[in-house]
GROMACS .gro file of C-alpha atoms in nm:
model
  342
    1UNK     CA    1  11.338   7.846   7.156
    2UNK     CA    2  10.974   7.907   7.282
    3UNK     CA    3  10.920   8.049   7.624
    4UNK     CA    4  10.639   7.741   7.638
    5UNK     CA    5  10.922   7.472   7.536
    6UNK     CA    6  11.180   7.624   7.788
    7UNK     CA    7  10.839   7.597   8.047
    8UNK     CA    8  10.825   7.293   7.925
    9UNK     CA    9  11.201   7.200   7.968
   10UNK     CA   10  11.198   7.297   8.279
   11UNK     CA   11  10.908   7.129   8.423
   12UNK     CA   12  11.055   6.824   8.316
   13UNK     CA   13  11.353   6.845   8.497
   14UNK     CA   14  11.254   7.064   8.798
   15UNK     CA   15  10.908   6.986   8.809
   16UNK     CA   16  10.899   7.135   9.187
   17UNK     CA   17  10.997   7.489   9.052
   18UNK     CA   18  10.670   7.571   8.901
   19UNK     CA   19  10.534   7.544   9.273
   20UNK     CA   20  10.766   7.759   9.422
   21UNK     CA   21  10.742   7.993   9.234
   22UNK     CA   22  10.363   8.015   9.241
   23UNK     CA   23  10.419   8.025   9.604
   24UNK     CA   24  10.694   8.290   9.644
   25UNK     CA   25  10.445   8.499   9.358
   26UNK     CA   26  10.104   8.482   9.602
   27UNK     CA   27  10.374   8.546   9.907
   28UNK     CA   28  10.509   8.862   9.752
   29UNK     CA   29  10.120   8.976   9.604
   30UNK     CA   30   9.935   8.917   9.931
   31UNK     CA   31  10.207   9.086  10.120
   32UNK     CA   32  10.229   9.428   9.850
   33UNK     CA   33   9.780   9.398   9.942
   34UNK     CA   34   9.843   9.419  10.315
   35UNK     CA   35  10.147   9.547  10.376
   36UNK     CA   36  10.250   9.693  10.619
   37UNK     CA   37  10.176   9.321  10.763
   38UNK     CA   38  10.271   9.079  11.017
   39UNK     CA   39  10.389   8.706  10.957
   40UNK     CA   40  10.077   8.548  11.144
   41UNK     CA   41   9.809   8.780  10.988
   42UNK     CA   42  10.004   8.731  10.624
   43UNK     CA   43   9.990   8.305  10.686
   44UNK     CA   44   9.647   8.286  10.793
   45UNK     CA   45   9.566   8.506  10.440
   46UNK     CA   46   9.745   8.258  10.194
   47UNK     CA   47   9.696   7.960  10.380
   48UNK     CA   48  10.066   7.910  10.443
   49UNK     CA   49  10.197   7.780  10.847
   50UNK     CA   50  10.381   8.060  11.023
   51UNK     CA   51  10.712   7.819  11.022
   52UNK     CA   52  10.723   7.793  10.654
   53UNK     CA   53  10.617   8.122  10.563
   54UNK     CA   54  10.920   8.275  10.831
   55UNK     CA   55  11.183   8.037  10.578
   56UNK     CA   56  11.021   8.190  10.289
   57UNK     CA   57  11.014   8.558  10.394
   58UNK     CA   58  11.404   8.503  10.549
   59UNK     CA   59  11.445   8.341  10.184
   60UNK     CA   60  11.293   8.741  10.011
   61UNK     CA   61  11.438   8.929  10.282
   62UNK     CA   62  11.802   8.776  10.205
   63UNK     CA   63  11.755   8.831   9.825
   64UNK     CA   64  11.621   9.218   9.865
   65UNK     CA   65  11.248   9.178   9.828
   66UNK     CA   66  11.112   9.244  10.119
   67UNK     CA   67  11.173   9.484  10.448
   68UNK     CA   68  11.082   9.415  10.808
   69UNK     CA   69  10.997   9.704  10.984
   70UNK     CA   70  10.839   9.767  11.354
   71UNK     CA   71  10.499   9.819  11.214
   72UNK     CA   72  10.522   9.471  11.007
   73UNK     CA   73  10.631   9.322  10.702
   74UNK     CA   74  10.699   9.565  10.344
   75UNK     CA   75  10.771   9.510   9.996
   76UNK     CA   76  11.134   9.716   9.889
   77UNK     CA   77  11.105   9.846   9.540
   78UNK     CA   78  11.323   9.599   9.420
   79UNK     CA   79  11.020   9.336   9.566
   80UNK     CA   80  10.794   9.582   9.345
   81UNK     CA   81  10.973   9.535   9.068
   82UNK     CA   82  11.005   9.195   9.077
   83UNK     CA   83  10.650   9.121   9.146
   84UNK     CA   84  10.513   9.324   8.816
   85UNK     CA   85  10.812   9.122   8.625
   86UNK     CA   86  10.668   8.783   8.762
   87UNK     CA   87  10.337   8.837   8.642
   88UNK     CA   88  10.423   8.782   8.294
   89UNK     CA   89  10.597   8.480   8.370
   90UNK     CA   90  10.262   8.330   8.584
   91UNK     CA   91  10.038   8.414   8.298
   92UNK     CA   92  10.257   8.233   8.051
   93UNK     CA   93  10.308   7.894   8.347
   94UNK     CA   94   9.932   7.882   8.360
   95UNK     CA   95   9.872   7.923   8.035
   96UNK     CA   96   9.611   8.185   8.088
   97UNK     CA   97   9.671   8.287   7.753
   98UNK     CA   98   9.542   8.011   7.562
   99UNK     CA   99   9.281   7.979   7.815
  100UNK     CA  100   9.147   8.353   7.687
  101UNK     CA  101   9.182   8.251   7.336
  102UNK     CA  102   8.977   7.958   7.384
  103UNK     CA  103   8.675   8.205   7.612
  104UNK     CA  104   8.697   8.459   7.327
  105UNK     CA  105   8.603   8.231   7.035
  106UNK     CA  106   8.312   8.031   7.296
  107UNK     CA  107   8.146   8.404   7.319
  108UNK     CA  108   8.277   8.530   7.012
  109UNK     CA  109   8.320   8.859   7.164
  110UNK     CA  110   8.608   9.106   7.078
  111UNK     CA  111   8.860   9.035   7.347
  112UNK     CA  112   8.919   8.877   7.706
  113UNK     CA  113   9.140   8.934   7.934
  114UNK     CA  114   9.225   8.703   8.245
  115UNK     CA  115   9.396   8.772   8.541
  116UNK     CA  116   9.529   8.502   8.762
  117UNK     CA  117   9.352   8.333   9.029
  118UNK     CA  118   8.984   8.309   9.201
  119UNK     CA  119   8.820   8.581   9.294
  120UNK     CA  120   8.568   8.376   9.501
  121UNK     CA  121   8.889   8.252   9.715
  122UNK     CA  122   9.082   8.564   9.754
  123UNK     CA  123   8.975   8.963   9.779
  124UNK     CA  124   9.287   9.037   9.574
  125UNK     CA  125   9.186   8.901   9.240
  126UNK     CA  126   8.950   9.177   9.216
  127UNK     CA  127   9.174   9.432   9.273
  128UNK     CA  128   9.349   9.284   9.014
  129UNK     CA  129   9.065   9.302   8.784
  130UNK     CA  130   9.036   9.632   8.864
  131UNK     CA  131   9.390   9.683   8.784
  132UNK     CA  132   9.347   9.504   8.438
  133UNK     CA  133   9.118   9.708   8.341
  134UNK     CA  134   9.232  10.029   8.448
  135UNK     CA  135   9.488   9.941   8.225
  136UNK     CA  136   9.266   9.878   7.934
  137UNK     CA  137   9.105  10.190   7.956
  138UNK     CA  138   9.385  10.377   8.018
  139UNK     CA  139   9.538  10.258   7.683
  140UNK     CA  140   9.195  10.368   7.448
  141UNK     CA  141   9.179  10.692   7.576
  142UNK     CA  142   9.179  10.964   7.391
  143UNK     CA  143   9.113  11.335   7.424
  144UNK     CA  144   8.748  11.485   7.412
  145UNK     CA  145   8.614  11.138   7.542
  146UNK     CA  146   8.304  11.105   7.737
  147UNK     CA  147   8.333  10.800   8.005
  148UNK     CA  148   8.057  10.619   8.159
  149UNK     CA  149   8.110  10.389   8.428
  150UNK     CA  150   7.857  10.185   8.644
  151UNK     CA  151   7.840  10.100   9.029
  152UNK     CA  152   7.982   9.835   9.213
  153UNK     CA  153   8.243   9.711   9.430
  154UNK     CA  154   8.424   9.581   9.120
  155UNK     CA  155   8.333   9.918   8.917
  156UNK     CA  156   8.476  10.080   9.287
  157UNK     CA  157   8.832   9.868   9.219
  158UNK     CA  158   8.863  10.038   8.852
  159UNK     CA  159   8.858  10.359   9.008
  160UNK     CA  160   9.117  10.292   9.289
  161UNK     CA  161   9.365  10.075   9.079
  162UNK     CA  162   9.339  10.392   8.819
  163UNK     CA  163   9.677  10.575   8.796
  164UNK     CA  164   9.668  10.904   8.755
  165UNK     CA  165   9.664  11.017   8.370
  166UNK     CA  166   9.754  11.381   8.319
  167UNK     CA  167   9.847  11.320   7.887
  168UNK     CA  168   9.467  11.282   7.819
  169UNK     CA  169   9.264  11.637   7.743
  170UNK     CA  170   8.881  11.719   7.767
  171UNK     CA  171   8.752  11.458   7.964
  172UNK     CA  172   8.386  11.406   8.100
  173UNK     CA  173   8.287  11.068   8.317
  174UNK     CA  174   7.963  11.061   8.404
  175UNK     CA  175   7.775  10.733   8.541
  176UNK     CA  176   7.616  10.455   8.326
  177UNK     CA  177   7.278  10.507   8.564
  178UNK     CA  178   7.155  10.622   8.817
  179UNK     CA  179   7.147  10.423   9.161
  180UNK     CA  180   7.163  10.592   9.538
  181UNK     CA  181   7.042  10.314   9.731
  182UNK     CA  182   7.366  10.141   9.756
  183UNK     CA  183   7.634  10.205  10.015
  184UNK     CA  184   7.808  10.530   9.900
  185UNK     CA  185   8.130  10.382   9.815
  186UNK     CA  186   8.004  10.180   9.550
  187UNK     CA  187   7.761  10.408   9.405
  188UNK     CA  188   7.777  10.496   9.050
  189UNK     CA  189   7.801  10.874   9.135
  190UNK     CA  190   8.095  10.786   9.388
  191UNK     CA  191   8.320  10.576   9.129
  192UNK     CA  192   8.270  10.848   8.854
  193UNK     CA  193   8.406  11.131   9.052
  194UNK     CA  194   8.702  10.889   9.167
  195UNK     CA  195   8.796  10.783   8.825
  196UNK     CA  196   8.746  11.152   8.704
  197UNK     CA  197   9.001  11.274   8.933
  198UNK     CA  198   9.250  11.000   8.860
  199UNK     CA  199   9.187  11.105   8.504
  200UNK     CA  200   9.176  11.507   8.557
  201UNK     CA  201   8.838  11.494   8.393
  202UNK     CA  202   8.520  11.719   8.413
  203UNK     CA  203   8.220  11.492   8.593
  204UNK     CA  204   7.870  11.514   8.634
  205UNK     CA  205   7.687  11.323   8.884
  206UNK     CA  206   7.304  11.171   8.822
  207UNK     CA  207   7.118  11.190   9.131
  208UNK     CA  208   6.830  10.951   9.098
  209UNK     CA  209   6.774  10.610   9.242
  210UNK     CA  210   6.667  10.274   9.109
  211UNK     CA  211   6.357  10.166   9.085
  212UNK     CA  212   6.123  10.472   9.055
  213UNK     CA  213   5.780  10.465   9.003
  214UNK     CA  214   5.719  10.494   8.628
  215UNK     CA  215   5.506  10.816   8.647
  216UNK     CA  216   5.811  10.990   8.803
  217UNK     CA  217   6.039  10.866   8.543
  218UNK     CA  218   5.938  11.157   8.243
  219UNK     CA  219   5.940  11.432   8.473
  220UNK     CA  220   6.258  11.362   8.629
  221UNK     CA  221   6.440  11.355   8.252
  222UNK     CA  222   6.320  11.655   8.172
  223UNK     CA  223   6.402  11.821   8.519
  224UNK     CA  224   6.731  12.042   8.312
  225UNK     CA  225   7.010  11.955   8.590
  226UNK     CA  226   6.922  11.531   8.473
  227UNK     CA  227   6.880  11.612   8.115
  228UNK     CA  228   7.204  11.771   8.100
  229UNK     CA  229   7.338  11.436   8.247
  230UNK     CA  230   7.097  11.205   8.024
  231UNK     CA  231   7.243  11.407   7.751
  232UNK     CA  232   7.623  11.358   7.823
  233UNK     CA  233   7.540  10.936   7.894
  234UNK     CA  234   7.402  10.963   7.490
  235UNK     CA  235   7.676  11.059   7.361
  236UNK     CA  236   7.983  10.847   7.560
  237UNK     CA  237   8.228  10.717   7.352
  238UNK     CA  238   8.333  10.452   7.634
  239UNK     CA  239   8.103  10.222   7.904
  240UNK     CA  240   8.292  10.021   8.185
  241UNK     CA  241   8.015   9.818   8.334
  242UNK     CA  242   7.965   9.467   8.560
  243UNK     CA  243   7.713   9.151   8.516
  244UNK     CA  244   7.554   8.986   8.802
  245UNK     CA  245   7.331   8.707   8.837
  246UNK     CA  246   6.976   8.824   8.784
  247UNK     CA  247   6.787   8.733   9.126
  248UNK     CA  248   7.118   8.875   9.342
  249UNK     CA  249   7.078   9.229   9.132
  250UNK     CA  250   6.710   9.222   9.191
  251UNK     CA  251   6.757   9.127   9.559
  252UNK     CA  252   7.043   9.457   9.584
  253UNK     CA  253   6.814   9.682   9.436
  254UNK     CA  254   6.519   9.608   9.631
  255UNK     CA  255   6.281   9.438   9.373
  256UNK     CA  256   5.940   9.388   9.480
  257UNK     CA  257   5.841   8.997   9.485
  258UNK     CA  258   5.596   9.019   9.261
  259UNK     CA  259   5.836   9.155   8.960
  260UNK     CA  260   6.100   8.892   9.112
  261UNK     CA  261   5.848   8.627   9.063
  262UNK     CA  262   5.805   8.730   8.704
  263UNK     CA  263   6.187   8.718   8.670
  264UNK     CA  264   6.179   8.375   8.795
  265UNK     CA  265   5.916   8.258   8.566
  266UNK     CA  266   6.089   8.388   8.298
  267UNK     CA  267   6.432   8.217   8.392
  268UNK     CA  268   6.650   8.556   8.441
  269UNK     CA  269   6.997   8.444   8.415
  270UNK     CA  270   7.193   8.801   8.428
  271UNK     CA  271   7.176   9.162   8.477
  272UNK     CA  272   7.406   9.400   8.320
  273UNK     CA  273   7.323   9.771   8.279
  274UNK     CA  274   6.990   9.776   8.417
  275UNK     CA  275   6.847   9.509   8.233
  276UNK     CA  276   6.761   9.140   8.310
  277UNK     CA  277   6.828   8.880   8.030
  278UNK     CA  278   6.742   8.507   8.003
  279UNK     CA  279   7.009   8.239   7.991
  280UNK     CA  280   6.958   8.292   7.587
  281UNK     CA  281   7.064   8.671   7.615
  282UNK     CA  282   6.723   8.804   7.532
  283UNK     CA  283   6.621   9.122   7.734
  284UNK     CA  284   6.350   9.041   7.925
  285UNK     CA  285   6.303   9.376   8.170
  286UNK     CA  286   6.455   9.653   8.351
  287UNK     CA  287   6.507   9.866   8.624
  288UNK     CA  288   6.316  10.162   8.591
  289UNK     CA  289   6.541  10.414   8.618
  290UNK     CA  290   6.761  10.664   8.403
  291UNK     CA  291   7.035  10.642   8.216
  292UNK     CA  292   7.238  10.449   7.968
  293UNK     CA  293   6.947  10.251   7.732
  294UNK     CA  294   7.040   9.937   7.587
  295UNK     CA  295   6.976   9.987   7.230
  296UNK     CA  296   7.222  10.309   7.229
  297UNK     CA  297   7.492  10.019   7.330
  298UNK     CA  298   7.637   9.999   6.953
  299UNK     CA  299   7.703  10.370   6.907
  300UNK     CA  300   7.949  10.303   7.195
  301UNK     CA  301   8.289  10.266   7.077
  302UNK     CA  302   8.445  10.097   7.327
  303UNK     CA  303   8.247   9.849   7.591
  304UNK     CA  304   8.447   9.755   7.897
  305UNK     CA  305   8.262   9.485   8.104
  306UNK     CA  306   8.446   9.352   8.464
  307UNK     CA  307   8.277   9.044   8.609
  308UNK     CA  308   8.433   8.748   8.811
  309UNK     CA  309   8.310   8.451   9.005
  310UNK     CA  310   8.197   8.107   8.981
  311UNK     CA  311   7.868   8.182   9.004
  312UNK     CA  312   7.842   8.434   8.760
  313UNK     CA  313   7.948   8.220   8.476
  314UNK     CA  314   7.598   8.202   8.392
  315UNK     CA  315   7.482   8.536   8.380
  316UNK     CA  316   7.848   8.623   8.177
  317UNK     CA  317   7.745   8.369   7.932
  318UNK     CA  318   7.403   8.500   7.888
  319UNK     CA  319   7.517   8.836   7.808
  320UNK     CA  320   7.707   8.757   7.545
  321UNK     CA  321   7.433   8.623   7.379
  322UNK     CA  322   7.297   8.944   7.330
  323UNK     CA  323   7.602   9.139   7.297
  324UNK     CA  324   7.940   9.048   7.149
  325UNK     CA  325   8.141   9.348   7.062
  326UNK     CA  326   8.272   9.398   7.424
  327UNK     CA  327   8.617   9.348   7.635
  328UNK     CA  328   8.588   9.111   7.859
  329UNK     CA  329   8.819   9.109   8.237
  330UNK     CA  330   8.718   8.810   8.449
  331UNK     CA  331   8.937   8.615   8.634
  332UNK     CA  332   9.148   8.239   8.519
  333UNK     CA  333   8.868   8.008   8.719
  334UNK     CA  334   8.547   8.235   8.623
  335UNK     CA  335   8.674   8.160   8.267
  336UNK     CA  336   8.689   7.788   8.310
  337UNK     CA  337   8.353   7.763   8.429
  338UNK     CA  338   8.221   7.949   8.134
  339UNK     CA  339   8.413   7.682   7.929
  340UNK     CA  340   8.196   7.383   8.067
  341UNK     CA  341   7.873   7.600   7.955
  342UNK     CA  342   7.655   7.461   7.708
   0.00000   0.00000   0.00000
């Protein structure tokens, strides 16, 4: 029998068991997020009242999944365990499989994969992203591969959810652009160091920031020390990048208003490495800046882009107007609102 008939089985007798189990799930993932944790701190994060969220951890605590120790609330391995083992069965209840089936042929890109959840509700989703797609990457790579990976808090969560892979050889990361005038933990520079020492990889780091004025832009490629970077970010066999909605990028990277009223005028709908597109996909400008171009995206074997929320739906939509050979990670609601697109 199908696992979706047996779902299905069971939903008709014990329709309350879907719900519990949902709620026992977010418990257990919240708790493994914060831990170590205390009961009031762990209701007010999932929304649950201290009385019934004291009978559900008595509940875990009974069967072996979680410890309660003086500095708060822990996960035992055998909670660990049980919580990767779950996940499986939550994709499968939601049906988040179909529902990446169905985003996939919408944006006839290459693949998509969904984690579980809202991103724009709950921190953790993103971390989960992250986790996704450390896992993705993790299974294309190969020795002698050159990695570029942007900046961002989501890029940020690749780098940290990374487990450390000592089978691979000969690896360089380098990142997608350049960009200092973030906050360090989320530069581009920051994230590719991180993931190259998850990865034992070589690294070089691009020191430039956005938006220079174009008449420093040809002197600072051919400065050797950037060159040698520029000339590593040509030849990448991988890109692991984010898309953001095109007025928010332009606000983050300190855009003057007269080139933000020209995005407006020409309805900007997303920005994905370094670029602004319209709500039809067409390229419309870019940062100024160095780093990956846009045209050399099709010598790139494999194109990793990470990008969640509601309000990004949009700008995720946009880009795959332009681009369609790409993995997709977003999260189960992001993908939903993409499905009501036009």
């Amino acid at each position: 029998m199908r696992f979706e008939k047996v779902l299905a089985i069971q939903n008709s007798i014990v329709p309350e068991m879907s719900n519990l189990i949902m709620k026992r799930y977010n418990l257990l993932k919240s708790l493994k997020s914060h831990q170590p944790i205390g009961r009031r701190m762990l209701a007010s994060k999932i929304g649950m009242t201290e009385r019934v969220l004291r009978s559900e951890v008595e509940i875990l605590k009974d069967l072996g999944h979680i410890r309660i120790e003086s500095s708060g609330m822990r996960l035992s391995k055998a909670g660990e365990k049980l919580l990767v083992d779950t996940e499986e069965l939550i994709y499968n209840m939601k049906g988040l499989k179909d529902l990446g089936n169905q985003l996939k042929e919408k944006m006839g890109i290459r693949e998509v994969s969904l984690v579980e959840g809202d991103s724009d509700d709950d921190d953790i989703i993103v971390k989960d992203m992250g986790k996704k797609a450390s896992l993705i990457i993790n299974s294309l790579l190969e020795d002698d591969m050159k990695i570029g990976i942007m900046g961002g808090t989501t890029m940020a969560c690749v780098a940290d959810e990374m487990e450390y892979n000592r089978k691979v050889r000969n690896i360089m990361v380098v990142p997608g652009r350049g960009g200092l005038g973030e906050k360090l933990e989320i530069q581009s520079n920051t994230i590719a160091a991180k993931l190259a020492q998850k990865l034992n990889a070589e690294y070089k780091l691009l020191h430039v920031p956005d938006n220079i004025q174009p008449e420093l832009l040809e002197a600072l490629r051919e400065n050797p020390q950037i060159k040698s970077v520029l000339d590593e970010i040509k030849k990448i066999d991988m890109i692991v990048f984010g898309v953001g909605t095109a007025m928010e990028m332009a606000e983050r990277r300190g855009m003057s208003e007269l080139k933000k009223d020209e995005l407006k005028l020409k309805n900007a709908s997303a920005e994905a490495l370094g670029y602004y597109f319209d709500s039809n996909g067409i390229p419309i400008m870019h940062t100024d800046s160095v780093g990956i171009d846009l045209k050399d995206i099709n010598s790139i074997k494999h194109v990793i882009c990470i990008a969640s929320g509601k309000n990004k739906a949009e700008a995720i939509y946009a880009f795959s107007k332009y681009y369609k050979d790409y993995i997709l990670v977003t999260d189960e609601e992001t993908a939903k609102e993409i499905l009501k697109l036009n």
